[in-house]
Short mmCIF file of C-alpha atoms in Angstrom, two decimals:
data_model
loop_
_atom_site.label_atom_id
_atom_site.label_comp_id
_atom_site.label_asym_id
_atom_site.label_seq_id
_atom_site.Cartn_x
_atom_site.Cartn_y
_atom_site.Cartn_z
CA MET K 1 0.00 0.00 0.00
CA THR K 2 1.44 3.36 -1.03
CA PRO K 3 1.33 6.39 1.27
CA GLU K 4 -1.39 7.89 -0.95
CA GLN K 5 -3.56 4.80 -0.33
CA SER K 6 -2.83 4.47 3.38
CA PRO K 7 -5.75 5.12 5.73
CA PRO K 8 -5.81 8.27 7.86
CA SER K 9 -3.75 8.10 11.01
CA PRO K 10 -5.72 7.44 14.20
CA PRO K 11 -6.24 10.33 16.62
CA LEU K 12 -3.04 11.44 18.31
CA PRO K 13 -2.58 9.43 21.55
CA GLN K 14 -2.59 11.31 24.84
CA PRO K 15 1.23 11.19 25.45
CA GLN K 16 1.87 12.59 21.98
CA ARG K 17 -0.83 15.26 22.44
CA VAL K 18 0.93 16.31 25.61
CA ALA K 19 4.30 16.40 23.83
CA ILE K 20 2.97 18.62 21.04
CA ALA K 21 1.23 20.86 23.56
CA GLU K 22 4.47 21.23 25.51
CA LEU K 23 6.37 22.09 22.33
CA LEU K 24 3.84 24.73 21.36
CA ARG K 25 3.67 26.04 24.92
CA GLY K 26 7.41 26.66 24.74
CA ILE K 27 7.01 29.14 21.89
CA ALA K 28 3.56 30.48 22.80
CA PRO K 29 2.17 33.04 22.50
CA VAL K 30 4.57 33.79 19.63
CA ALA K 31 3.53 30.81 17.45
CA ASP K 32 -0.20 31.26 17.92
CA GLU K 33 0.07 35.03 17.51
CA LEU K 34 1.96 34.52 14.26
CA GLY K 35 -0.52 31.85 13.15
CA THR K 36 -3.38 34.26 13.79
CA ARG K 37 -1.67 36.93 11.65
CA PHE K 38 -1.29 34.49 8.75
CA GLU K 39 -4.88 33.29 9.14
CA ALA K 40 -6.15 36.87 9.08
CA ALA K 41 -4.15 37.45 5.92
CA GLY K 42 -5.79 34.44 4.28
CA HIS K 43 -2.80 32.10 4.54
CA GLU K 44 -1.89 28.86 6.30
CA LEU K 45 0.92 28.39 8.82
CA ALA K 46 2.14 25.18 10.48
CA LEU K 47 4.93 23.99 12.70
CA VAL K 48 6.66 21.26 10.71
CA GLY K 49 9.42 18.67 10.46
CA GLY K 50 12.19 18.17 12.99
CA PRO K 51 10.65 20.15 15.87
CA VAL K 52 7.47 18.06 15.69
CA ARG K 53 9.44 14.80 15.42
CA ASP K 54 11.71 15.69 18.33
CA ALA K 55 8.79 16.76 20.50
CA LEU K 56 7.13 13.39 19.94
CA LEU K 57 10.43 11.66 20.78
CA ARG K 58 10.82 13.88 23.86
CA ARG K 59 14.16 15.09 22.52
CA PRO K 60 15.15 18.67 23.33
CA GLY K 61 15.32 20.88 20.27
CA LYS K 62 16.04 24.52 19.52
CA ASP K 63 14.76 24.87 15.98
CA VAL K 64 11.35 26.39 15.21
CA ASP K 65 10.56 25.55 11.59
CA LEU K 66 7.32 26.80 10.09
CA THR K 67 5.78 26.33 6.66
CA THR K 68 3.16 28.34 4.79
CA ASP K 69 1.37 28.67 1.48
CA ALA K 70 2.35 32.36 1.37
CA PRO K 71 5.23 33.18 -1.00
CA PRO K 72 8.29 34.81 0.60
CA GLU K 73 7.34 38.33 -0.47
CA ARG K 74 3.91 37.89 1.18
CA VAL K 75 5.57 36.49 4.32
CA LEU K 76 7.65 39.66 4.58
CA GLU K 77 4.48 41.75 4.36
CA ILE K 78 2.71 39.75 7.08
CA ILE K 79 5.55 39.93 9.59
CA LYS K 80 6.44 43.57 8.85
CA GLY K 81 6.14 45.62 12.03
CA TRP K 82 5.63 42.48 14.14
CA ALA K 83 9.01 40.76 14.04
CA ASP K 84 11.85 42.36 16.00
CA ASN K 85 14.34 41.41 13.30
CA VAL K 86 14.14 39.80 9.86
CA TRP K 87 16.77 38.19 7.64
CA THR K 88 16.39 36.98 4.07
CA ILE K 89 19.61 35.04 3.48
CA GLY K 90 17.60 31.97 2.38
CA ILE K 91 14.85 33.76 0.52
CA GLU K 92 15.92 32.32 -2.88
CA PHE K 93 14.94 28.92 -1.45
CA GLY K 94 11.70 30.30 -0.03
CA THR K 95 12.88 30.82 3.55
CA VAL K 96 12.51 33.93 5.69
CA GLY K 97 14.08 34.11 9.15
CA LEU K 98 12.88 36.26 12.02
CA ARG K 99 13.34 36.98 15.69
CA LYS K 100 10.52 37.77 18.08
CA GLY K 101 11.60 38.31 21.65
CA ASP K 102 13.79 35.35 22.64
CA HIS K 103 12.55 33.17 19.79
CA GLN K 104 14.13 32.66 16.36
CA LEU K 105 11.90 31.18 13.70
CA GLU K 106 12.22 30.20 10.04
CA ILE K 107 9.23 30.31 7.71
CA THR K 108 9.47 28.42 4.43
CA THR K 109 6.95 28.52 1.63
CA TYR K 110 5.41 25.18 0.60
CA ARG K 111 7.76 23.85 -2.00
CA SER K 112 9.12 20.98 -4.02
CA GLU K 113 12.73 20.74 -5.09
CA SER K 114 14.71 18.45 -7.34
CA TYR K 115 18.13 18.23 -8.96
CA ASP K 116 18.85 18.57 -12.62
CA PRO K 117 21.25 15.68 -13.43
CA ARG K 118 23.78 18.25 -14.70
CA SER K 119 23.53 20.67 -11.76
CA ARG K 120 24.65 20.69 -8.12
CA LYS K 121 21.92 23.15 -7.11
CA PRO K 122 18.32 22.16 -6.32
CA GLN K 123 15.52 23.65 -8.40
CA VAL K 124 12.83 25.11 -6.13
CA GLN K 125 9.16 25.39 -7.03
CA TYR K 126 6.51 26.72 -4.65
CA GLY K 127 3.38 24.76 -3.78
CA THR K 128 -0.05 25.53 -2.34
CA SER K 129 -0.81 22.41 -0.25
CA LEU K 130 0.54 21.39 3.14
CA LYS K 131 0.09 17.72 2.27
CA GLU K 132 2.08 18.10 -0.93
CA ASP K 133 4.77 20.01 0.96
CA LEU K 134 4.97 17.15 3.47
CA ARG K 135 5.06 14.62 0.63
CA ARG K 136 8.29 16.14 -0.74
CA ARG K 137 10.10 15.83 2.60
CA ASP K 138 12.79 13.23 3.11
CA PHE K 139 11.18 10.82 5.58
CA ALA K 140 7.72 10.26 7.01
CA VAL K 141 8.99 11.00 10.54
CA ASN K 142 9.88 14.48 9.24
CA ALA K 143 6.59 14.86 7.36
CA MET K 144 4.36 15.69 10.34
CA ALA K 145 2.99 19.12 11.19
CA ALA K 146 0.85 21.04 13.67
CA ARG K 147 -1.34 23.74 12.16
CA LEU K 148 -1.35 27.17 13.78
CA PRO K 149 -3.15 28.61 15.59
CA GLY K 150 -5.45 25.61 16.07
CA HIS K 151 -2.73 22.98 16.83
CA GLU K 152 -4.34 20.41 14.50
CA PHE K 153 -1.91 17.47 14.10
CA VAL K 154 -1.23 16.57 10.45
CA ASP K 155 0.34 13.19 9.60
CA PRO K 156 -0.69 12.05 6.12
CA PHE K 157 2.18 9.57 5.64
CA GLY K 158 2.25 7.62 8.89
CA GLY K 159 5.19 9.34 10.54
CA LEU K 160 3.86 8.68 14.04
CA THR K 161 3.71 4.95 13.31
CA ASP K 162 7.27 5.06 11.99
CA LEU K 163 8.40 6.80 15.17
CA ARG K 164 6.86 3.99 17.17
CA ASP K 165 8.53 1.38 14.95
CA ARG K 166 11.82 3.33 14.89
CA VAL K 167 12.09 3.16 11.11
CA LEU K 168 12.98 5.67 8.38
CA ARG K 169 10.65 5.44 5.40
CA THR K 170 10.12 7.93 2.57
CA PRO K 171 6.64 9.47 2.15
CA GLY K 172 6.54 8.31 -1.47
CA ARG K 173 8.68 5.97 -3.54
CA PRO K 174 12.28 6.16 -2.30
CA GLU K 175 13.53 6.28 -5.90
CA ASP K 176 11.50 9.45 -6.45
CA SER K 177 12.58 10.99 -3.16
CA PHE K 178 16.29 10.29 -3.65
CA GLY K 179 16.04 11.34 -7.28
CA ASP K 180 14.61 14.70 -6.21
CA ASP K 181 17.51 15.24 -3.78
CA PRO K 182 20.30 12.62 -3.64
CA LEU K 183 21.53 14.09 -0.34
CA ARG K 184 18.56 12.38 1.30
CA MET K 185 20.42 9.09 0.99
CA LEU K 186 23.14 10.50 3.21
CA ARG K 187 20.50 11.98 5.51
CA ALA K 188 19.10 8.47 5.98
CA ALA K 189 22.46 7.38 7.37
CA ARG K 190 22.68 10.57 9.44
CA PHE K 191 19.27 10.00 11.05
CA ALA K 192 20.15 6.35 11.64
CA SER K 193 23.14 7.66 13.59
CA GLN K 194 21.28 10.38 15.47
CA LEU K 195 18.08 8.48 16.26
CA GLY K 196 19.20 4.85 16.20
CA PHE K 197 16.44 4.06 13.68
CA SER K 198 16.62 1.39 11.00
CA VAL K 199 16.01 2.25 7.34
CA ALA K 200 13.16 0.60 5.45
CA PRO K 201 14.33 -2.17 3.08
CA ASP K 202 12.98 -0.44 -0.03
CA ALA K 203 14.89 2.71 0.91
CA VAL K 204 18.08 0.73 1.46
CA ALA K 205 17.64 -0.93 -1.93
CA ALA K 206 17.15 2.46 -3.60
CA MET K 207 20.21 3.88 -1.84
CA THR K 208 22.26 0.95 -3.12
CA ASP K 209 21.01 1.33 -6.69
CA MET K 210 21.37 5.12 -6.74
CA ALA K 211 24.54 5.59 -4.67
CA GLY K 212 26.42 7.19 -7.57
CA ARG K 213 23.87 10.03 -7.71
CA ILE K 214 25.37 11.46 -4.50
CA GLU K 215 28.23 12.83 -6.57
CA ILE K 216 25.97 15.54 -7.97
CA VAL K 217 25.69 17.06 -4.47
CA SER K 218 28.18 19.71 -3.39
CA ALA K 219 31.05 18.75 -1.09
CA GLU K 220 29.88 21.30 1.49
CA ARG K 221 26.43 19.69 1.87
CA ILE K 222 27.98 16.23 2.07
CA ARG K 223 30.41 17.45 4.72
CA GLU K 224 27.62 18.83 6.89
CA GLU K 225 25.68 15.57 6.80
CA LEU K 226 28.80 13.48 7.40
CA SER K 227 29.77 15.59 10.42
CA LYS K 228 26.30 15.24 11.91
CA LEU K 229 26.44 11.49 11.28
CA VAL K 230 29.85 11.09 12.93
CA CYS K 231 28.68 13.16 15.92
CA GLY K 232 25.44 11.20 16.33
CA GLN K 233 24.63 8.91 19.23
CA TYR K 234 24.91 5.77 17.09
CA PRO K 235 27.58 6.57 14.44
CA ARG K 236 28.43 2.90 13.81
CA GLN K 237 24.87 2.37 12.56
CA GLY K 238 25.06 5.26 10.12
CA LEU K 239 28.56 4.44 8.89
CA ALA K 240 27.69 0.79 8.34
CA LEU K 241 24.73 1.90 6.21
CA LEU K 242 27.02 4.08 4.10
CA VAL K 243 29.43 1.22 3.54
CA ASP K 244 26.79 -1.46 2.91
CA THR K 245 24.90 0.61 0.35
CA GLY K 246 28.02 1.74 -1.50
CA LEU K 247 27.52 5.43 -0.61
CA ALA K 248 30.78 5.48 1.33
CA ALA K 249 32.67 4.61 -1.85
CA HIS K 250 31.62 8.04 -3.16
CA VAL K 251 31.83 10.23 -0.04
CA LEU K 252 34.46 8.53 2.14
CA PRO K 253 36.08 5.80 0.00
CA GLU K 254 38.88 5.16 2.50
CA LEU K 255 36.37 3.60 4.90
CA PRO K 256 35.18 0.60 2.82
CA LYS K 257 38.78 0.02 1.70
CA LEU K 258 39.57 -0.89 5.31
CA ARG K 259 37.72 -4.16 4.69
CA LEU K 260 40.92 -5.97 3.83
CA GLU K 261 40.84 -9.57 2.68
CA ILE K 262 41.84 -11.98 5.40
CA ASP K 263 42.81 -15.51 4.40
CA GLU K 264 44.00 -18.48 6.40
CA HIS K 265 47.64 -17.68 5.69
CA HIS K 266 47.51 -13.97 6.54
CA ARG K 267 45.52 -13.55 9.70
CA HIS K 268 45.20 -10.04 11.09
CA LYS K 269 42.55 -7.75 12.50
CA ASP K 270 39.62 -6.61 10.39
CA VAL K 271 40.77 -2.99 10.10
CA TYR K 272 37.26 -1.75 9.29
CA GLU K 273 35.76 -3.37 12.38
CA HIS K 274 38.74 -2.27 14.46
CA SER K 275 38.24 1.35 13.35
CA LEU K 276 34.57 1.32 14.34
CA ILE K 277 35.47 -0.07 17.76
CA VAL K 278 38.16 2.59 18.21
CA LEU K 279 35.54 5.22 17.33
CA GLU K 280 33.16 3.85 19.96
CA GLN K 281 35.91 3.66 22.57
CA ALA K 282 36.97 7.23 21.83
CA ILE K 283 33.36 8.38 22.20
CA ALA K 284 33.17 6.69 25.60
CA GLN K 285 35.93 9.04 26.81
CA GLU K 286 34.27 12.27 25.70
CA GLU K 287 33.56 14.68 28.51
CA ASP K 288 31.73 17.65 26.99
CA GLY K 289 29.59 16.23 24.22
CA PRO K 290 30.56 15.08 20.71
CA ASP K 291 34.12 15.96 19.65
CA LEU K 292 34.22 16.03 15.84
CA VAL K 293 38.04 16.14 15.67
CA LEU K 294 38.49 13.17 18.01
CA ARG K 295 35.80 11.14 16.26
CA LEU K 296 37.18 11.78 12.78
CA ALA K 297 40.69 10.91 13.96
CA ALA K 298 39.45 7.67 15.52
CA LEU K 299 37.57 6.72 12.35
CA LEU K 300 40.44 7.58 9.99
CA HIS K 301 43.49 6.68 12.08
CA ASP K 302 44.25 3.50 10.12
CA ILE K 303 43.24 4.53 6.59
CA GLY K 304 46.90 4.29 5.55
CA LYS K 305 46.95 0.54 6.16
CA PRO K 306 45.59 -0.67 2.79
CA LYS K 307 48.33 1.26 0.94
CA THR K 308 51.12 0.07 3.24
CA ARG K 309 50.11 -3.57 3.70
CA ARG K 310 52.94 -6.02 3.09
CA PHE K 311 52.97 -9.79 3.49
CA GLU K 312 56.04 -10.89 5.41
CA ASP K 313 57.65 -14.27 5.93
CA GLY K 314 55.80 -16.62 8.22
CA GLY K 315 52.38 -15.27 7.28
CA ARG K 316 52.90 -11.97 9.09
CA VAL K 317 51.40 -8.74 7.78
CA SER K 318 53.04 -5.35 8.23
CA PHE K 319 51.81 -1.79 7.75
CA HIS K 320 55.04 0.19 8.08
CA HIS K 321 54.58 3.98 8.28
CA HIS K 322 50.84 3.71 7.80
CA GLU K 323 50.37 6.61 10.23
CA VAL K 324 52.39 8.94 7.95
CA VAL K 325 50.58 7.77 4.83
CA GLY K 326 47.26 7.94 6.67
CA ALA K 327 47.87 11.52 7.78
CA LYS K 328 48.50 12.56 4.17
CA MET K 329 45.36 10.74 3.01
CA THR K 330 43.35 12.35 5.79
CA ARG K 331 44.43 15.83 4.75
CA LYS K 332 43.48 15.08 1.14
CA ARG K 333 40.06 13.61 1.94
CA LEU K 334 39.01 16.24 4.47
CA GLY K 335 40.24 18.93 2.10
CA GLU K 336 38.07 17.57 -0.70
CA LEU K 337 35.13 17.60 1.70
CA ARG K 338 35.83 21.30 2.38
CA TYR K 339 36.47 20.93 6.10
CA PRO K 340 37.93 24.01 7.82
CA LYS K 341 41.72 24.19 7.78
CA ASP K 342 42.01 23.87 11.56
CA VAL K 343 39.92 20.67 11.57
CA ILE K 344 42.03 19.19 8.76
CA ALA K 345 45.27 20.08 10.57
CA GLU K 346 44.14 18.69 13.93
CA VAL K 347 42.65 15.42 12.62
CA SER K 348 45.62 14.65 10.36
CA ARG K 349 48.08 15.44 13.18
CA LEU K 350 46.31 13.00 15.50
CA VAL K 351 46.42 10.34 12.77
CA GLU K 352 50.15 10.97 12.36
CA LEU K 353 50.82 10.71 16.11
CA HIS K 354 48.52 7.83 17.02
CA LEU K 355 51.34 5.23 17.00
CA ARG K 356 53.94 7.33 18.82
CA PHE K 357 53.13 5.84 22.22
CA HIS K 358 54.05 2.33 21.11
CA GLY K 359 57.71 3.32 21.16
CA TYR K 360 57.38 3.84 24.89
CA GLY K 361 57.75 0.12 25.54
CA THR K 362 57.52 -0.52 29.25
CA GLY K 363 58.69 2.94 30.18
CA GLU K 364 62.07 3.17 28.46
CA TRP K 365 61.50 6.71 27.26
CA THR K 366 63.78 9.33 28.73
CA ASP K 367 62.32 12.53 30.12
CA ALA K 368 63.50 14.17 26.91
CA ALA K 369 61.35 11.75 24.88
CA VAL K 370 58.36 12.48 27.08
CA ARG K 371 58.89 16.20 26.56
CA ARG K 372 59.00 15.69 22.78
CA TYR K 373 55.78 13.67 22.95
CA VAL K 374 54.07 16.56 24.74
CA ARG K 375 55.58 19.18 22.44
CA ASP K 376 54.60 17.33 19.27
CA ALA K 377 51.02 16.85 20.50
CA GLY K 378 50.74 20.45 21.64
CA PRO K 379 47.11 21.43 22.31
CA LEU K 380 46.00 18.02 20.98
CA LEU K 381 47.56 16.15 23.93
CA SER K 382 44.26 15.43 25.68
CA ARG K 383 42.74 14.11 22.46
CA LEU K 384 45.88 12.07 21.75
CA HIS K 385 45.54 10.46 25.18
CA LYS K 386 41.97 9.44 24.34
CA LEU K 387 42.79 8.22 20.83
CA THR K 388 45.76 6.17 22.02
CA ARG K 389 43.70 4.49 24.73
CA ALA K 390 40.83 3.88 22.30
CA ASP K 391 43.22 2.25 19.82
CA CYS K 392 43.61 -0.79 22.09
CA THR K 393 41.02 -3.29 20.85
CA THR K 394 42.82 -6.53 21.71
CA ARG K 395 40.72 -9.31 23.21
CA ASN K 396 43.73 -10.41 25.22
CA ARG K 397 42.87 -9.02 28.65
CA ARG K 398 46.40 -9.28 29.98
CA LYS K 399 47.79 -7.37 27.01
CA ALA K 400 45.06 -4.75 27.26
CA GLU K 401 45.69 -4.27 30.97
CA ARG K 402 49.44 -4.00 30.37
CA LEU K 403 48.91 -1.29 27.75
CA ARG K 404 46.53 0.57 30.05
CA ARG K 405 49.02 0.52 32.94
CA THR K 406 51.84 1.64 30.68
CA TYR K 407 49.87 4.59 29.39
CA ASP K 408 48.84 5.43 32.95
CA ASP K 409 52.56 5.55 33.75
CA LEU K 410 53.23 7.86 30.80
CA GLU K 411 50.48 10.24 31.89
CA VAL K 412 51.86 10.29 35.43
CA ARG K 413 55.31 11.19 34.07
CA ILE K 414 53.79 13.94 31.94
CA GLU K 415 52.02 15.36 34.98
CA ARG K 416 55.21 15.23 37.05
CA LEU K 417 57.24 16.98 34.39
CA ALA K 418 54.45 19.50 33.88
CA GLU K 419 54.69 20.43 37.55
CA GLU K 420 58.42 20.97 37.20
CA GLU K 421 58.35 22.73 33.84
CA GLU K 422 55.87 24.48 31.58
CA LEU K 423 55.49 21.45 29.30
CA ALA K 424 52.47 22.80 27.49
CA ALA K 425 54.55 25.69 26.11
CA ILE K 426 58.10 24.42 25.89
CA ARG K 427 60.46 27.06 24.57
CA PRO K 428 64.21 27.60 24.68
CA GLU K 429 65.49 29.50 27.71
CA LEU K 430 66.84 32.22 25.42
CA ASP K 431 64.64 34.17 23.01
CA GLY K 432 65.55 35.52 19.59
CA ASN K 433 66.82 38.85 20.86
CA GLU K 434 69.07 37.17 23.42
CA ILE K 435 70.44 34.81 20.75
CA GLN K 436 71.31 37.76 18.52
CA GLU K 437 73.01 39.61 21.37
CA ILE K 438 75.09 36.62 22.52
CA LEU K 439 76.23 35.69 19.00
CA GLY K 440 76.45 39.25 17.69
CA ILE K 441 74.27 38.49 14.68
CA LYS K 442 71.34 40.19 12.96
CA PRO K 443 67.83 38.80 12.40
CA GLY K 444 67.76 36.05 9.79
CA PRO K 445 67.75 32.27 9.18
CA LEU K 446 70.72 31.76 11.48
CA VAL K 447 68.66 32.92 14.47
CA GLY K 448 66.09 30.24 13.63
CA LYS K 449 68.77 27.54 13.50
CA ALA K 450 70.14 28.64 16.87
CA TYR K 451 66.63 28.72 18.31
CA LYS K 452 65.99 25.14 17.14
CA PHE K 453 69.27 24.00 18.68
CA LEU K 454 68.31 25.53 22.03
CA LEU K 455 64.88 23.92 21.82
CA ASP K 456 66.55 20.51 21.44
CA VAL K 457 68.71 21.31 24.49
CA ARG K 458 65.59 22.17 26.45
CA LEU K 459 63.85 18.97 25.41
CA ASP K 460 66.87 16.80 26.14
CA ARG K 461 67.98 18.35 29.43
CA GLY K 462 65.05 20.30 30.75
CA LEU K 463 65.60 23.67 32.41
CA ILE K 464 69.34 24.38 32.84
CA GLY K 465 69.28 28.14 33.40
CA LYS K 466 70.07 31.06 31.08
CA GLU K 467 73.83 31.05 31.76
CA ALA K 468 74.20 27.37 30.94
CA ALA K 469 71.95 27.80 27.87
CA ALA K 470 74.15 30.71 26.70
CA GLU K 471 77.26 28.59 27.09
CA GLU K 472 75.65 25.76 25.10
CA LEU K 473 74.73 28.28 22.41
CA ARG K 474 78.33 29.56 22.20
CA ARG K 475 79.68 25.99 22.01
CA TRP K 476 77.26 25.18 19.19
CA ALA K 477 78.20 28.36 17.33
CA ARG K 478 81.91 27.55 17.58
CA GLU K 479 81.28 24.03 16.24
CA GLN K 480 79.35 25.57 13.35
CA GLY K 481 82.23 27.95 12.64
CA LEU K 482 80.05 30.93 13.36
CA ILE K 483 82.22 32.45 16.05
CA GLU K 484 85.78 32.04 17.26
CA GLY K 485 87.40 31.88 20.66
CA ASP K 486 85.32 32.76 23.71
CA ALA K 487 82.80 35.10 22.16
#
């Protein structure tokens, strides 16, 4: 039975009525007052989409999304003199934003949108029916509305039933929905991650058949959905859907490539499964909500392994320097997805450093090595701690406990050294001006070389005092032939 043929939804049960009432109470009297203005002007207005869904799920939400049959120019006329502030940055897509008191609202004209196969931009056409506007939405759980000011609940495509069944289903044929906007395939995986819902089999089949269509969507829109997916409550569920349907091959191809072949002669960990576990273990250490940089680093930390895999004698498998290769691949992929430069730099640096701890052995590092570890991590040290701990996925309890104790020991040493020195901002004991004065030189590359030498002294020997640092500098300069005698 198609959504058009499905019987009307039963009356809204009492718990859901309460949830909708609470949602509307939160923005009343603003919503009803605005609804009354639209009604008086001969137009419809309804609360729609995510806010309604989240209210029914009892999930806190900040968005107030409204829809109307009034075109944007008419919306501006209706709210003129009533709204405290108005912005029209999305007006070409039919959206007008406004602020009234403490509330920010977006009003979008009923619409339908689709992609031309040769264009990355959606084509927007306005509609006149709330039902048809709901029909063009991505999933039935997002195709529910509450009319204003009467609060009539509108659910023509069974979204409430889908909420109960925890399933994502398109209002119409999934092929039509995904054809109109291929990004909806990625949104299916994102909502699976955020809500923990399954995706209807016909939608999964359509995603698999149409995966290549995602390439028509801009990198920026893909990035936004991918970030929301990775930062969801159930990211494994969303990522697995991307891989299983073939979408990942187009938006994050490094992920499915982690599914390396494992035969009886070359046994090693399933790198794909290992990466998902590392992601989950990194998430378990988060303290202040989702950390996009940490999660991306956990997911991508081993993407250099397929390129560096070598079969050794005795059936062993090696991945030499996969962290260096992986860091380069991470920079390339995140760059293509148009991530901000700071995110690219931080994620790729964590990927590059994620194996550094394994040189620690059972504590053989000198204090100088510990200082270098802290210096190289810089402001990423806390995240590196979490990533390194998450990277232990061995089922051997004794090995896992040994690694945990060893890293505990490293953190204790870092804390001890931090109390003795300013580890977080390690610098030479002489600055550039002092270097120039001692050596009698002018600003230039030579000052940088001297500065680097003194930084190595600081890392190797800790704080030795300015006089001793000056003497080391003079000794170095004499060895370099820069000065003579006892200058």
